[in-house]
PDB file of C-alpha atoms in Angstrom:
ATOM      1  CA  UNK A   1      61.262  32.093 -54.809  1.00  0.00           C
ATOM      2  CA  UNK A   2      58.471  34.580 -55.329  1.00  0.00           C
ATOM      3  CA  UNK A   3      55.765  31.959 -55.518  1.00  0.00           C
ATOM      4  CA  UNK A   4      55.012  28.263 -55.206  1.00  0.00           C
ATOM      5  CA  UNK A   5      56.501  26.396 -58.121  1.00  0.00           C
ATOM      6  CA  UNK A   6      55.173  23.045 -59.325  1.00  0.00           C
ATOM      7  CA  UNK A   7      56.532  20.711 -61.947  1.00  0.00           C
ATOM      8  CA  UNK A   8      55.706  19.284 -64.338  1.00  0.00           C
ATOM      9  CA  UNK A   9      52.804  21.490 -65.310  1.00  0.00           C
ATOM     10  CA  UNK A  10      51.438  18.671 -67.450  1.00  0.00           C
ATOM     11  CA  UNK A  11      52.067  14.951 -67.284  1.00  0.00           C
ATOM     12  CA  UNK A  12      50.561  12.275 -69.484  1.00  0.00           C
ATOM     13  CA  UNK A  13      51.315   8.725 -68.467  1.00  0.00           C
ATOM     14  CA  UNK A  14      50.147   5.219 -69.132  1.00  0.00           C
ATOM     15  CA  UNK A  15      48.156   3.240 -66.637  1.00  0.00           C
ATOM     16  CA  UNK A  16      50.444   1.334 -64.297  1.00  0.00           C
ATOM     17  CA  UNK A  17      53.388   3.728 -64.515  1.00  0.00           C
ATOM     18  CA  UNK A  18      54.748   5.652 -61.541  1.00  0.00           C
ATOM     19  CA  UNK A  19      54.788   9.459 -61.499  1.00  0.00           C
ATOM     20  CA  UNK A  20      56.493  12.068 -59.368  1.00  0.00           C
ATOM     21  CA  UNK A  21      55.176  15.584 -58.900  1.00  0.00           C
ATOM     22  CA  UNK A  22      57.358  18.275 -57.401  1.00  0.00           C
ATOM     23  CA  UNK A  23      56.534  21.319 -55.309  1.00  0.00           C
ATOM     24  CA  UNK A  24      58.950  24.087 -54.413  1.00  0.00           C
ATOM     25  CA  UNK A  25      57.276  26.265 -51.761  1.00  0.00           C
ATOM     26  CA  UNK A  26      57.912  29.867 -50.903  1.00  0.00           C
ATOM     27  CA  UNK A  27      61.179  30.212 -49.016  1.00  0.00           C
ATOM     28  CA  UNK A  28      60.599  30.245 -45.276  1.00  0.00           C
ATOM     29  CA  UNK A  29      57.128  28.716 -45.442  1.00  0.00           C
ATOM     30  CA  UNK A  30      57.073  25.856 -42.986  1.00  0.00           C
ATOM     31  CA  UNK A  31      53.606  24.530 -43.847  1.00  0.00           C
ATOM     32  CA  UNK A  32      53.062  22.672 -47.112  1.00  0.00           C
ATOM     33  CA  UNK A  33      49.871  21.067 -48.411  1.00  0.00           C
ATOM     34  CA  UNK A  34      48.974  18.825 -51.324  1.00  0.00           C
ATOM     35  CA  UNK A  35      45.411  18.870 -52.663  1.00  0.00           C
ATOM     36  CA  UNK A  36      43.764  17.186 -55.633  1.00  0.00           C
ATOM     37  CA  UNK A  37      41.197  18.833 -57.885  1.00  0.00           C
ATOM     38  CA  UNK A  38      39.275  16.711 -60.362  1.00  0.00           C
ATOM     39  CA  UNK A  39      37.592  18.255 -63.407  1.00  0.00           C
ATOM     40  CA  UNK A  40      37.531  21.785 -61.944  1.00  0.00           C
ATOM     41  CA  UNK A  41      35.661  20.529 -58.922  1.00  0.00           C
ATOM     42  CA  UNK A  42      36.383  20.598 -55.201  1.00  0.00           C
ATOM     43  CA  UNK A  43      39.733  20.495 -53.465  1.00  0.00           C
ATOM     44  CA  UNK A  44      40.471  17.147 -51.899  1.00  0.00           C
ATOM     45  CA  UNK A  45      43.020  17.257 -49.075  1.00  0.00           C
ATOM     46  CA  UNK A  46      45.864  14.778 -49.519  1.00  0.00           C
ATOM     47  CA  UNK A  47      48.696  15.516 -47.089  1.00  0.00           C
ATOM     48  CA  UNK A  48      50.017  18.279 -44.830  1.00  0.00           C
ATOM     49  CA  UNK A  49      53.574  18.930 -43.698  1.00  0.00           C
ATOM     50  CA  UNK A  50      54.321  21.303 -40.847  1.00  0.00           C
ATOM     51  CA  UNK A  51      57.915  21.915 -39.884  1.00  0.00           C
ATOM     52  CA  UNK A  52      59.553  18.871 -38.322  1.00  0.00           C
ATOM     53  CA  UNK A  53      56.270  17.337 -37.200  1.00  0.00           C
ATOM     54  CA  UNK A  54      55.059  14.055 -38.587  1.00  0.00           C
ATOM     55  CA  UNK A  55      52.971  14.771 -41.697  1.00  0.00           C
ATOM     56  CA  UNK A  56      49.196  14.428 -41.653  1.00  0.00           C
ATOM     57  CA  UNK A  57      48.635  11.744 -44.288  1.00  0.00           C
ATOM     58  CA  UNK A  58      44.960  11.242 -43.546  1.00  0.00           C
ATOM     59  CA  UNK A  59      43.841  12.359 -47.009  1.00  0.00           C
ATOM     60  CA  UNK A  60      45.950  10.040 -49.127  1.00  0.00           C
ATOM     61  CA  UNK A  61      43.435   7.894 -51.050  1.00  0.00           C
ATOM     62  CA  UNK A  62      45.460   4.691 -51.145  1.00  0.00           C
ATOM     63  CA  UNK A  63      48.869   3.248 -50.373  1.00  0.00           C
ATOM     64  CA  UNK A  64      49.867   3.982 -53.965  1.00  0.00           C
ATOM     65  CA  UNK A  65      50.206   7.603 -52.907  1.00  0.00           C
ATOM     66  CA  UNK A  66      53.113   8.891 -50.862  1.00  0.00           C
ATOM     67  CA  UNK A  67      54.842  12.194 -50.285  1.00  0.00           C
ATOM     68  CA  UNK A  68      57.985  13.459 -48.712  1.00  0.00           C
ATOM     69  CA  UNK A  69      59.437  16.795 -47.890  1.00  0.00           C
ATOM     70  CA  UNK A  70      63.188  17.059 -47.805  1.00  0.00           C
ATOM     71  CA  UNK A  71      64.980  19.588 -45.640  1.00  0.00           C
ATOM     72  CA  UNK A  72      61.736  21.320 -44.816  1.00  0.00           C
ATOM     73  CA  UNK A  73      61.528  22.714 -48.330  1.00  0.00           C
ATOM     74  CA  UNK A  74      60.882  20.863 -51.576  1.00  0.00           C
ATOM     75  CA  UNK A  75      58.167  18.221 -51.567  1.00  0.00           C
ATOM     76  CA  UNK A  76      57.566  15.312 -53.916  1.00  0.00           C
ATOM     77  CA  UNK A  77      54.240  13.546 -54.345  1.00  0.00           C
ATOM     78  CA  UNK A  78      54.630  10.055 -55.776  1.00  0.00           C
ATOM     79  CA  UNK A  79      51.848   7.999 -57.293  1.00  0.00           C
ATOM     80  CA  UNK A  80      52.717   4.376 -57.971  1.00  0.00           C
ATOM     81  CA  UNK A  81      50.962   2.164 -60.495  1.00  0.00           C
ATOM     82  CA  UNK A  82      48.787   5.002 -61.723  1.00  0.00           C
ATOM     83  CA  UNK A  83      45.117   4.401 -62.491  1.00  0.00           C
ATOM     84  CA  UNK A  84      42.775   6.391 -64.698  1.00  0.00           C
ATOM     85  CA  UNK A  85      40.938   7.701 -61.661  1.00  0.00           C
ATOM     86  CA  UNK A  86      44.170   9.399 -60.577  1.00  0.00           C
ATOM     87  CA  UNK A  87      43.742  11.867 -63.440  1.00  0.00           C
ATOM     88  CA  UNK A  88      43.362  15.294 -61.857  1.00  0.00           C
ATOM     89  CA  UNK A  89      45.163  18.539 -61.131  1.00  0.00           C
ATOM     90  CA  UNK A  90      47.448  18.201 -58.147  1.00  0.00           C
ATOM     91  CA  UNK A  91      47.846  21.457 -56.270  1.00  0.00           C
ATOM     92  CA  UNK A  92      50.527  22.372 -53.800  1.00  0.00           C
ATOM     93  CA  UNK A  93      50.227  25.254 -51.338  1.00  0.00           C
ATOM     94  CA  UNK A  94      52.463  26.688 -48.665  1.00  0.00           C
ATOM     95  CA  UNK A  95      52.049  29.099 -45.800  1.00  0.00           C
ATOM     96  CA  UNK A  96      53.991  30.798 -43.073  1.00  0.00           C
ATOM     97  CA  UNK A  97      53.384  29.523 -39.576  1.00  0.00           C
ATOM     98  CA  UNK A  98      54.023  31.946 -36.760  1.00  0.00           C
ATOM     99  CA  UNK A  99      54.381  30.843 -33.160  1.00  0.00           C
ATOM    100  CA  UNK A 100      52.006  28.559 -31.369  1.00  0.00           C
ATOM    101  CA  UNK A 101      48.765  30.137 -32.531  1.00  0.00           C
ATOM    102  CA  UNK A 102      49.477  29.331 -36.093  1.00  0.00           C
ATOM    103  CA  UNK A 103      46.040  28.749 -37.512  1.00  0.00           C
ATOM    104  CA  UNK A 104      45.548  32.077 -39.179  1.00  0.00           C
ATOM    105  CA  UNK A 105      47.557  31.285 -42.260  1.00  0.00           C
ATOM    106  CA  UNK A 106      46.950  32.250 -45.801  1.00  0.00           C
ATOM    107  CA  UNK A 107      47.806  29.616 -48.364  1.00  0.00           C
ATOM    108  CA  UNK A 108      49.705  30.491 -51.507  1.00  0.00           C
ATOM    109  CA  UNK A 109      48.944  27.984 -54.249  1.00  0.00           C
ATOM    110  CA  UNK A 110      51.044  26.807 -57.119  1.00  0.00           C
ATOM    111  CA  UNK A 111      49.669  26.574 -60.641  1.00  0.00           C
ATOM    112  CA  UNK A 112      49.227  22.828 -60.279  1.00  0.00           C
ATOM    113  CA  UNK A 113      50.354  19.707 -62.092  1.00  0.00           C
ATOM    114  CA  UNK A 114      47.765  18.267 -64.449  1.00  0.00           C
ATOM    115  CA  UNK A 115      48.033  14.494 -64.536  1.00  0.00           C
ATOM    116  CA  UNK A 116      46.387  12.456 -67.272  1.00  0.00           C
ATOM    117  CA  UNK A 117      46.489   8.691 -67.025  1.00  0.00           C
ATOM    118  CA  UNK A 118      45.671   6.918 -70.278  1.00  0.00           C
TER     119      UNK A 118
ATOM    120  CA  UNK B   1      36.574  16.016 -37.319  1.00  0.00           C
ATOM    121  CA  UNK B   2      36.296  19.281 -39.162  1.00  0.00           C
ATOM    122  CA  UNK B   3      34.239  19.736 -42.303  1.00  0.00           C
ATOM    123  CA  UNK B   4      32.906  22.454 -44.534  1.00  0.00           C
ATOM    124  CA  UNK B   5      29.882  22.448 -46.830  1.00  0.00           C
ATOM    125  CA  UNK B   6      28.956  24.593 -49.781  1.00  0.00           C
ATOM    126  CA  UNK B   7      25.355  23.624 -50.497  1.00  0.00           C
ATOM    127  CA  UNK B   8      25.111  25.257 -53.922  1.00  0.00           C
ATOM    128  CA  UNK B   9      27.075  23.939 -56.886  1.00  0.00           C
ATOM    129  CA  UNK B  10      26.148  27.002 -58.925  1.00  0.00           C
ATOM    130  CA  UNK B  11      24.877  30.504 -58.218  1.00  0.00           C
ATOM    131  CA  UNK B  12      23.567  32.722 -61.004  1.00  0.00           C
ATOM    132  CA  UNK B  13      23.201  36.470 -60.493  1.00  0.00           C
ATOM    133  CA  UNK B  14      22.562  39.429 -62.772  1.00  0.00           C
ATOM    134  CA  UNK B  15      25.249  42.073 -62.927  1.00  0.00           C
ATOM    135  CA  UNK B  16      24.621  44.840 -60.413  1.00  0.00           C
ATOM    136  CA  UNK B  17      22.605  42.640 -58.089  1.00  0.00           C
ATOM    137  CA  UNK B  18      23.861  41.509 -54.687  1.00  0.00           C
ATOM    138  CA  UNK B  19      25.341  38.042 -54.457  1.00  0.00           C
ATOM    139  CA  UNK B  20      25.672  35.486 -51.697  1.00  0.00           C
ATOM    140  CA  UNK B  21      27.668  32.265 -51.755  1.00  0.00           C
ATOM    141  CA  UNK B  22      26.854  30.008 -48.843  1.00  0.00           C
ATOM    142  CA  UNK B  23      29.209  28.121 -46.548  1.00  0.00           C
ATOM    143  CA  UNK B  24      28.617  26.161 -43.356  1.00  0.00           C
ATOM    144  CA  UNK B  25      31.202  24.438 -41.235  1.00  0.00           C
ATOM    145  CA  UNK B  26      31.675  21.931 -38.464  1.00  0.00           C
ATOM    146  CA  UNK B  27      34.649  22.169 -36.114  1.00  0.00           C
ATOM    147  CA  UNK B  28      35.333  21.999 -32.403  1.00  0.00           C
ATOM    148  CA  UNK B  29      36.135  25.338 -30.885  1.00  0.00           C
ATOM    149  CA  UNK B  30      36.289  28.663 -32.632  1.00  0.00           C
ATOM    150  CA  UNK B  31      37.128  28.143 -36.293  1.00  0.00           C
ATOM    151  CA  UNK B  32      39.489  29.884 -38.626  1.00  0.00           C
ATOM    152  CA  UNK B  33      37.535  30.470 -41.851  1.00  0.00           C
ATOM    153  CA  UNK B  34      38.682  31.409 -45.333  1.00  0.00           C
ATOM    154  CA  UNK B  35      37.389  32.145 -48.814  1.00  0.00           C
ATOM    155  CA  UNK B  36      39.446  31.515 -51.950  1.00  0.00           C
ATOM    156  CA  UNK B  37      38.611  32.167 -55.601  1.00  0.00           C
ATOM    157  CA  UNK B  38      39.705  30.368 -58.741  1.00  0.00           C
ATOM    158  CA  UNK B  39      39.318  32.318 -61.973  1.00  0.00           C
ATOM    159  CA  UNK B  40      39.279  30.385 -65.272  1.00  0.00           C
ATOM    160  CA  UNK B  41      42.751  29.092 -66.155  1.00  0.00           C
ATOM    161  CA  UNK B  42      44.252  30.762 -63.119  1.00  0.00           C
ATOM    162  CA  UNK B  43      45.440  29.584 -59.736  1.00  0.00           C
ATOM    163  CA  UNK B  44      43.593  29.773 -56.455  1.00  0.00           C
ATOM    164  CA  UNK B  45      43.719  33.160 -54.783  1.00  0.00           C
ATOM    165  CA  UNK B  46      42.996  34.182 -51.212  1.00  0.00           C
ATOM    166  CA  UNK B  47      39.982  36.491 -50.754  1.00  0.00           C
ATOM    167  CA  UNK B  48      39.465  36.928 -47.030  1.00  0.00           C
ATOM    168  CA  UNK B  49      39.638  35.261 -43.637  1.00  0.00           C
ATOM    169  CA  UNK B  50      37.984  35.294 -40.247  1.00  0.00           C
ATOM    170  CA  UNK B  51      40.081  34.601 -37.184  1.00  0.00           C
ATOM    171  CA  UNK B  52      38.538  36.584 -34.353  1.00  0.00           C
ATOM    172  CA  UNK B  53      36.918  39.940 -33.684  1.00  0.00           C
ATOM    173  CA  UNK B  54      34.343  41.617 -35.899  1.00  0.00           C
ATOM    174  CA  UNK B  55      32.000  39.068 -37.445  1.00  0.00           C
ATOM    175  CA  UNK B  56      31.971  40.952 -40.743  1.00  0.00           C
ATOM    176  CA  UNK B  57      35.246  40.723 -42.581  1.00  0.00           C
ATOM    177  CA  UNK B  58      36.149  42.525 -45.758  1.00  0.00           C
ATOM    178  CA  UNK B  59      38.428  41.205 -48.442  1.00  0.00           C
ATOM    179  CA  UNK B  60      39.649  41.673 -51.959  1.00  0.00           C
ATOM    180  CA  UNK B  61      37.563  42.844 -54.933  1.00  0.00           C
ATOM    181  CA  UNK B  62      34.768  44.257 -52.736  1.00  0.00           C
ATOM    182  CA  UNK B  63      33.851  40.915 -51.190  1.00  0.00           C
ATOM    183  CA  UNK B  64      32.906  40.462 -47.564  1.00  0.00           C
ATOM    184  CA  UNK B  65      31.825  37.569 -45.390  1.00  0.00           C
ATOM    185  CA  UNK B  66      29.870  37.298 -42.194  1.00  0.00           C
ATOM    186  CA  UNK B  67      30.742  34.838 -39.456  1.00  0.00           C
ATOM    187  CA  UNK B  68      27.660  33.510 -37.686  1.00  0.00           C
ATOM    188  CA  UNK B  69      28.591  31.251 -34.798  1.00  0.00           C
ATOM    189  CA  UNK B  70      25.058  30.178 -33.911  1.00  0.00           C
ATOM    190  CA  UNK B  71      24.381  29.079 -37.483  1.00  0.00           C
ATOM    191  CA  UNK B  72      27.947  27.859 -38.061  1.00  0.00           C
ATOM    192  CA  UNK B  73      28.026  29.784 -41.306  1.00  0.00           C
ATOM    193  CA  UNK B  74      30.441  32.019 -43.168  1.00  0.00           C
ATOM    194  CA  UNK B  75      28.589  33.248 -46.256  1.00  0.00           C
ATOM    195  CA  UNK B  76      30.414  35.281 -48.873  1.00  0.00           C
ATOM    196  CA  UNK B  77      28.701  38.440 -50.060  1.00  0.00           C
ATOM    197  CA  UNK B  78      29.074  41.338 -52.428  1.00  0.00           C
ATOM    198  CA  UNK B  79      26.628  44.252 -52.728  1.00  0.00           C
ATOM    199  CA  UNK B  80      26.861  44.604 -56.497  1.00  0.00           C
ATOM    200  CA  UNK B  81      28.077  41.782 -58.725  1.00  0.00           C
ATOM    201  CA  UNK B  82      30.361  42.246 -61.712  1.00  0.00           C
ATOM    202  CA  UNK B  83      30.661  39.969 -64.728  1.00  0.00           C
ATOM    203  CA  UNK B  84      34.334  39.645 -63.819  1.00  0.00           C
ATOM    204  CA  UNK B  85      33.328  38.012 -60.502  1.00  0.00           C
ATOM    205  CA  UNK B  86      32.383  34.870 -62.428  1.00  0.00           C
ATOM    206  CA  UNK B  87      34.626  32.156 -61.019  1.00  0.00           C
ATOM    207  CA  UNK B  88      34.802  29.127 -58.750  1.00  0.00           C
ATOM    208  CA  UNK B  89      34.673  29.997 -55.045  1.00  0.00           C
ATOM    209  CA  UNK B  90      35.917  27.834 -52.187  1.00  0.00           C
ATOM    210  CA  UNK B  91      35.251  28.097 -48.496  1.00  0.00           C
ATOM    211  CA  UNK B  92      37.819  26.589 -46.110  1.00  0.00           C
ATOM    212  CA  UNK B  93      38.065  25.892 -42.393  1.00  0.00           C
ATOM    213  CA  UNK B  94      40.753  25.137 -39.890  1.00  0.00           C
ATOM    214  CA  UNK B  95      40.427  24.027 -36.288  1.00  0.00           C
ATOM    215  CA  UNK B  96      42.476  26.369 -34.101  1.00  0.00           C
ATOM    216  CA  UNK B  97      44.099  23.720 -31.925  1.00  0.00           C
ATOM    217  CA  UNK B  98      47.667  24.008 -33.054  1.00  0.00           C
ATOM    218  CA  UNK B  99      49.900  24.173 -36.051  1.00  0.00           C
ATOM    219  CA  UNK B 100      49.031  20.529 -36.633  1.00  0.00           C
ATOM    220  CA  UNK B 101      45.495  21.426 -37.707  1.00  0.00           C
ATOM    221  CA  UNK B 102      45.018  21.190 -41.435  1.00  0.00           C
ATOM    222  CA  UNK B 103      42.935  23.405 -43.736  1.00  0.00           C
ATOM    223  CA  UNK B 104      39.952  21.690 -45.337  1.00  0.00           C
ATOM    224  CA  UNK B 105      38.130  23.056 -48.376  1.00  0.00           C
ATOM    225  CA  UNK B 106      34.529  22.802 -49.449  1.00  0.00           C
ATOM    226  CA  UNK B 107      33.404  21.402 -52.776  1.00  0.00           C
ATOM    227  CA  UNK B 108      33.251  24.825 -54.404  1.00  0.00           C
ATOM    228  CA  UNK B 109      30.480  27.014 -55.823  1.00  0.00           C
ATOM    229  CA  UNK B 110      30.539  28.216 -59.396  1.00  0.00           C
ATOM    230  CA  UNK B 111      29.392  31.827 -59.548  1.00  0.00           C
ATOM    231  CA  UNK B 112      28.055  33.053 -62.869  1.00  0.00           C
ATOM    232  CA  UNK B 113      27.261  36.725 -63.366  1.00  0.00           C
ATOM    233  CA  UNK B 114      25.190  37.551 -66.426  1.00  0.00           C
ATOM    234  CA  UNK B 115      25.425  40.987 -68.065  1.00  0.00           C
TER     235      UNK B 115
END
């Protein structure tokens, strides 16, 4: 597609429920990131997928959080047994990676999924 | 481990005056550095990046940033601020090892331009 698509745009859930957030990156973008932004503050890194490499999960805050990326395209972020402190905007971004010197990549962000845990 | 710091939560500038938003980083090797902007109720947008070459890079909306290796800084600047520049600004860094290096963002600086 033309941009990074995230769904749902808004999710209200009760404490203890599981939620799934979806990200559909730009076609052909091999790098995909999930970040969390609380109350319009900083961007907290969660997880990074790059091609067929093992994902960098170093930012996931607890084992309640997991993510997968199927077929190198769509990604799903799952939060189990949600807590109130999970309330935030979850942002997905993708970028094109070219060759071995792939650091110079510009991220395209989705509009985010706003999660509210009651 | 790589990190990036934005020491100012908020910067207030009068319209027409120059503005500076500060960013310092820590990474092994030569960094890849970025600035992004988030306007109210809008998504994050790329402003500019430094990869190599000229230390002064120019980006969108008249913004520029200067890479200073000795001070490990990448401050964002604009010669004359506009009210429409009011937004949340993020600095980001990536270690240039390989495609496995992730992009880390700073905590953000809220820029407020008064008429």
